Tab-separated table of C-alpha atoms in Angstrom:
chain	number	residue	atom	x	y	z
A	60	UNK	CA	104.893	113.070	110.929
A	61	UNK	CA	107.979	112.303	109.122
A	62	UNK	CA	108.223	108.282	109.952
A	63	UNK	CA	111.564	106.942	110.605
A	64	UNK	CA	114.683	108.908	109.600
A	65	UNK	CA	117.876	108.603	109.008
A	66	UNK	CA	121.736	110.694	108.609
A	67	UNK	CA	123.610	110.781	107.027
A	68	UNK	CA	122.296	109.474	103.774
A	69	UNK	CA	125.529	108.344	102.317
A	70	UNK	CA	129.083	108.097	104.156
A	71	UNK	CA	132.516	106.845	102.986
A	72	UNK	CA	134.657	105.587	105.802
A	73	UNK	CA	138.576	104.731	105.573
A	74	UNK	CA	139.124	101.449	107.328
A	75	UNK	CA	139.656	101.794	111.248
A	76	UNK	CA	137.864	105.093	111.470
A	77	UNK	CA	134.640	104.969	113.829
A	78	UNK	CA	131.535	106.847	112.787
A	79	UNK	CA	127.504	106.217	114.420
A	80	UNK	CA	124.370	105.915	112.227
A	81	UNK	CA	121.775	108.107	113.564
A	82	UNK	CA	118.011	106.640	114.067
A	83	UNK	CA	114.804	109.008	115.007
A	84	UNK	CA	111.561	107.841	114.893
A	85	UNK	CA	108.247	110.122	115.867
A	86	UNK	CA	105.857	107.348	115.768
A	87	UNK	CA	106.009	107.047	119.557
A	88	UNK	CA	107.092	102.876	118.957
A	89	UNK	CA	108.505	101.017	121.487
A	90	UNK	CA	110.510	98.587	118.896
A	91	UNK	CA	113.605	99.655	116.929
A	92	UNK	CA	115.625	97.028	114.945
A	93	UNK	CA	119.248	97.464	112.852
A	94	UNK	CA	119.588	95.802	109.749
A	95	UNK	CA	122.141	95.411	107.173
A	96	UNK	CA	121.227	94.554	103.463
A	97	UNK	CA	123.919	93.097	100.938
A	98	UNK	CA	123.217	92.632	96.801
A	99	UNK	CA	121.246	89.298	96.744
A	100	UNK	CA	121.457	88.470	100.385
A	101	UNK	CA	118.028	90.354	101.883
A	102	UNK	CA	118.265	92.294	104.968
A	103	UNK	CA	119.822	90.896	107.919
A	104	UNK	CA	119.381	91.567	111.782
A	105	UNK	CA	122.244	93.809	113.563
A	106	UNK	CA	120.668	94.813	116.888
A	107	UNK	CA	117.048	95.458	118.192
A	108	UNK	CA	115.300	97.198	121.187
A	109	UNK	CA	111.977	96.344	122.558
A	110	UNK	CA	112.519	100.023	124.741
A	111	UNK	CA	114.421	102.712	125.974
A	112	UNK	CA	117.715	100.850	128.315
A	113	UNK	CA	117.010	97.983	126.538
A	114	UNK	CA	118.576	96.054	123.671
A	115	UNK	CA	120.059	92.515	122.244
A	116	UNK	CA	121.837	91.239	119.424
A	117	UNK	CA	120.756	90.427	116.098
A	118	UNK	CA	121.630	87.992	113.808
A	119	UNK	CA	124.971	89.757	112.781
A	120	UNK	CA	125.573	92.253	116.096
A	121	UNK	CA	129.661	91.055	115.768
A	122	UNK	CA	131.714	95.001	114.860
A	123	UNK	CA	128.512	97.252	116.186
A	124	UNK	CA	127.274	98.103	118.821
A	125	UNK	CA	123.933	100.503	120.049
A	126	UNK	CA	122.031	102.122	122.866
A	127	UNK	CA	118.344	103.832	123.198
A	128	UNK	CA	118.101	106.174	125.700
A	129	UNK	CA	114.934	107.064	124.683
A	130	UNK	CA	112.166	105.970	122.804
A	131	UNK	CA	112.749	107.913	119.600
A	132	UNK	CA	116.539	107.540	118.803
A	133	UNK	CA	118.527	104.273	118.255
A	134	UNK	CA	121.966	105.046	117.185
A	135	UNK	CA	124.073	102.617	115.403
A	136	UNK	CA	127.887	102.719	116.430
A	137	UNK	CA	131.069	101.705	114.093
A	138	UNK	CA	133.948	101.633	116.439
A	139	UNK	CA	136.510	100.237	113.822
A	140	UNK	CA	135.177	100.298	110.216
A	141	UNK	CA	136.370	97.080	108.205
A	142	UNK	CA	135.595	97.052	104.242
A	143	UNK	CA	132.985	94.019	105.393
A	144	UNK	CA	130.880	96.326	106.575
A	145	UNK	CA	130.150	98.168	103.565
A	146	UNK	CA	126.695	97.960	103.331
A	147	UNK	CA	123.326	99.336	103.150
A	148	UNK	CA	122.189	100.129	106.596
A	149	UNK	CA	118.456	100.290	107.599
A	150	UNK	CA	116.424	101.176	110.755
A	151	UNK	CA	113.315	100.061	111.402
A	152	UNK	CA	110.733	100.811	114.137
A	153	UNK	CA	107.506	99.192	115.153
A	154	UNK	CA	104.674	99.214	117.666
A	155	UNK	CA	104.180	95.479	119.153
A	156	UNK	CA	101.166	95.151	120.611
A	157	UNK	CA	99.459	91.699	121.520
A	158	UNK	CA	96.424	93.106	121.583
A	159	UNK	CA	96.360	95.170	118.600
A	160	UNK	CA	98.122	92.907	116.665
A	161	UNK	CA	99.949	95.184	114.314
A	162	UNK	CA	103.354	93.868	114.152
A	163	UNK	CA	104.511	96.239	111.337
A	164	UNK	CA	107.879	97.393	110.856
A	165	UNK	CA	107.957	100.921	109.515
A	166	UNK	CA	111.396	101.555	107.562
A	167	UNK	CA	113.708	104.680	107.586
A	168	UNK	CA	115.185	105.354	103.524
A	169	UNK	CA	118.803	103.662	104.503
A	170	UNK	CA	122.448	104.863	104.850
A	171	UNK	CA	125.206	103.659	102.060
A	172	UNK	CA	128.488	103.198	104.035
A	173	UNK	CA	131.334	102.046	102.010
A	174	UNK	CA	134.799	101.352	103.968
A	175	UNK	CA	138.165	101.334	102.202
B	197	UNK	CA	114.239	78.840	113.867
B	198	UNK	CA	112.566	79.870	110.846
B	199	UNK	CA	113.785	80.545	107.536
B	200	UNK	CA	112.698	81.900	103.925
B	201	UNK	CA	113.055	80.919	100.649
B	202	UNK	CA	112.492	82.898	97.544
B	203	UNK	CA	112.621	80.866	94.769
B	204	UNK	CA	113.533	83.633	92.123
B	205	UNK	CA	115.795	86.036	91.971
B	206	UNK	CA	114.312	87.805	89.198
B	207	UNK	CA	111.482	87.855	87.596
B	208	UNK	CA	110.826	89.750	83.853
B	209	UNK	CA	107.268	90.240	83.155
B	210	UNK	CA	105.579	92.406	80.131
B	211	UNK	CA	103.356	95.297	81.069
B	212	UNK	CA	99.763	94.115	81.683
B	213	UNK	CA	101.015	90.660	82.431
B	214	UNK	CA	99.827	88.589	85.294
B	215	UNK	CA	102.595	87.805	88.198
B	216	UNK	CA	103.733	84.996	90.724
B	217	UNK	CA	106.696	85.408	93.054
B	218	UNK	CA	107.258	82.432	95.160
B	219	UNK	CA	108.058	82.573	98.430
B	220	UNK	CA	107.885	79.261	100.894
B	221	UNK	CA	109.404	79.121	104.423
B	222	UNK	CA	109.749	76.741	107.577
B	223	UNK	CA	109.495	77.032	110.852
B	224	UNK	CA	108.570	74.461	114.313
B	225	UNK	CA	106.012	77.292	115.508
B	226	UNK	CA	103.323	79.264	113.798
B	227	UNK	CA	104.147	82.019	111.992
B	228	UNK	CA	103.554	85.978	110.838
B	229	UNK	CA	104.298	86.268	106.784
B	230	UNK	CA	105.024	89.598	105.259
B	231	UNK	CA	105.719	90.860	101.937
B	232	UNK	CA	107.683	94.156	101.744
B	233	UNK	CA	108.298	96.389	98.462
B	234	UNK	CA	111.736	98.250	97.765
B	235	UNK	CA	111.688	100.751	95.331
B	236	UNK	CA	114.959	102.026	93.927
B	237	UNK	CA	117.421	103.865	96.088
B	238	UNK	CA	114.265	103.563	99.012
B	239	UNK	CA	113.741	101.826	102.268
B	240	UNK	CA	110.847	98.934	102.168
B	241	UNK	CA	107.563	99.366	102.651
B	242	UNK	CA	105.039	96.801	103.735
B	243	UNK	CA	102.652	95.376	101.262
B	244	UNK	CA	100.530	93.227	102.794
B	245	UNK	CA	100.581	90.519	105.616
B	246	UNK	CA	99.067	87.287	107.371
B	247	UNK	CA	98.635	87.337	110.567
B	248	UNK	CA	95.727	84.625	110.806
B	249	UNK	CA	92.424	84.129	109.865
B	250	UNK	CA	91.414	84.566	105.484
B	251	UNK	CA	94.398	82.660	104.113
B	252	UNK	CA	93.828	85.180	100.942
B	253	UNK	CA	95.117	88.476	101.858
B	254	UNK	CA	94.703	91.477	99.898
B	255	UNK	CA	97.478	94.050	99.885
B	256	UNK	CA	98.346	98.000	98.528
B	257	UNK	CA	98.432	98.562	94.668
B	258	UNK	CA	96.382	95.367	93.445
B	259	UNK	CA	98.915	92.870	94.987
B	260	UNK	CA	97.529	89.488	97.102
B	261	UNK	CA	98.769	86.782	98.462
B	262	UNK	CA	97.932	83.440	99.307
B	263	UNK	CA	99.107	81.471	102.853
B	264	UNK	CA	99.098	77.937	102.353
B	265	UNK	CA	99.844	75.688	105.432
B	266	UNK	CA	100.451	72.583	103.659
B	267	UNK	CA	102.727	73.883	101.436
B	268	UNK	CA	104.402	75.933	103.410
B	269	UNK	CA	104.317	79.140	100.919
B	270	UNK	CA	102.751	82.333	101.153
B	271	UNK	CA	103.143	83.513	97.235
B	272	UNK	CA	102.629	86.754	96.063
B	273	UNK	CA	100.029	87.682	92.720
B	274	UNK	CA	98.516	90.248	90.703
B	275	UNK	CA	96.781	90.336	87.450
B	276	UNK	CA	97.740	92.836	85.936
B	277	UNK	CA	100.821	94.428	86.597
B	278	UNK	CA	102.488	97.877	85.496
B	279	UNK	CA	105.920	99.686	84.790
B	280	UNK	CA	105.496	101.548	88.163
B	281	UNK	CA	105.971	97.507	89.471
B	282	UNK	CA	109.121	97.416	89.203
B	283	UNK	CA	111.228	97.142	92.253
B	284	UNK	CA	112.349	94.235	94.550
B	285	UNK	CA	110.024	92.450	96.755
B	286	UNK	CA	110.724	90.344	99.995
B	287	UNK	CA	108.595	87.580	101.818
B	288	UNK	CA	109.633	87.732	105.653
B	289	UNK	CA	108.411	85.882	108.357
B	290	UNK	CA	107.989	85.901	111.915
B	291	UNK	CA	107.587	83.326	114.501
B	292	UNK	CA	104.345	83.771	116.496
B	293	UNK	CA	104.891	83.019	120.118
B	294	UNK	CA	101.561	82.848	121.527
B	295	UNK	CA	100.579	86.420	120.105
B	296	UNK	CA	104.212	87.347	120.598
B	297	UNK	CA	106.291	88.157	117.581
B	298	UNK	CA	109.590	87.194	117.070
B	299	UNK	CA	112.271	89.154	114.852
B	300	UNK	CA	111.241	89.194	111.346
B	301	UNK	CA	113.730	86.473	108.969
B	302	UNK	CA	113.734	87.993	105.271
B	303	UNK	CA	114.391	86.310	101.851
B	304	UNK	CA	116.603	87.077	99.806
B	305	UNK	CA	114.341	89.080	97.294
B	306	UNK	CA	112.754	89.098	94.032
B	307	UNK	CA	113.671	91.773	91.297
B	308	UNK	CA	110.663	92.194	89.733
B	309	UNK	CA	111.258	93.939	86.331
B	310	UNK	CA	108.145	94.884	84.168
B	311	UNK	CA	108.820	95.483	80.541
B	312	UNK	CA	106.563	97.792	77.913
């Protein structure tokens, strides 16, 4: 069971090239969120999906863009890298269940992008 | 919309030392907390959470925390902490729609540095 993970691991872009931030999860969860985190600024919302064909914008969705196809992968797409989007990129999955009430986001070990 | 505040950036602390870090939010609805541990060069990692019920919750590696209504803060403790503390800690919260959750809002961390 290896969680949520994520490639590459580290990544330097020039600005204007494209590139996609892979996302696989094996925890069978129907959740899958993008987020961004900056020094001193905490992680922030890119994109989410509550399940596969389905997906809305985060908090900072402006220069990405996704798609789930299925449950386990959530790619995160770069069409035209700008040097405000070097960041810290992590994916996160979780199982939301009313019932169960876990609510738990489980956390993949990040990708560094730097643009320049 | 909810937000979080965390009231220190960083926090220095001797080994063996008790520890506070602050976190107090606001939101129009009730509300999820979470605290979430980053070790260095790692994705987080949930510590504990409130959900509802105890207002004392009881997390991994001797950490607890405290959900206060009235005050709006959900700070995190432990008695005794040790080198292997160190790392960066976020409060998050969630709104709770009904049994719903809604995306989770993070502070901006704590750096929690424990010296020998």
């Amino acid at each position: 069971n290896a969680g949520v993970t994520q490639t590459p691991k580290f990544r330097i872009l020039k600005i204007g090239q494209s590139m996609t931030l892979q996302c696989t999860q094996d925890m069978n969860h129907n959740y899958m969120y993008w987020y961004r985190q900056d020094p001193g600024m905490g992680l922030k919302l890119i994109y989410y999906s509550v399940g596969a064909g389905i997906t809305d914008k985060g908090e900072v969705p402006n220069g990405y863009n996704v798609s789930r196809s299925t449950t386990e992968d959530f790619p995160l797409r770069l069409e035209l890298a700008a040097p405000s989007q070097t960041s810290v990129y992590f994916c996160a999955s979780s199982y939301s269940n009313r019932l169960a009430r876990t609510y738990e986001q489980y956390f993949g070990p990040g990708t560094r992008l730097t643009v320049t | 919309a909810q937000s979080v505040t965390q009231l220190d950036s960083q926090v220095p602390v001797f080994e063996e030392a008790p520890v506070e870090l602050r976190c107090n939010y606001s939101s129009s609805v009730s509300v999820y907390l979470f605290w979430y541990v980053q070790y260095p060069n790692q994705g987080l990692q949930l510590l504990l959470k409130y959900l509802s019920g105890s207002t004392l919750v009881k997390g991994i590696n001797g950490f607890e925390a405290e959900f206060n209504k009235s005050q709006t803060s959900f700070h995190l403790r432990k008695p005794s902490v040790h080198i292997s503390d160190t790392a960066e800690y976020f409060c998050a919260v969630s709104a709770d729609y009904g049994g719903s959750q809604g995306n989770l809002i993070f502070g901006k961390g704590t750096k929690l540095s424990v010296k020998p």
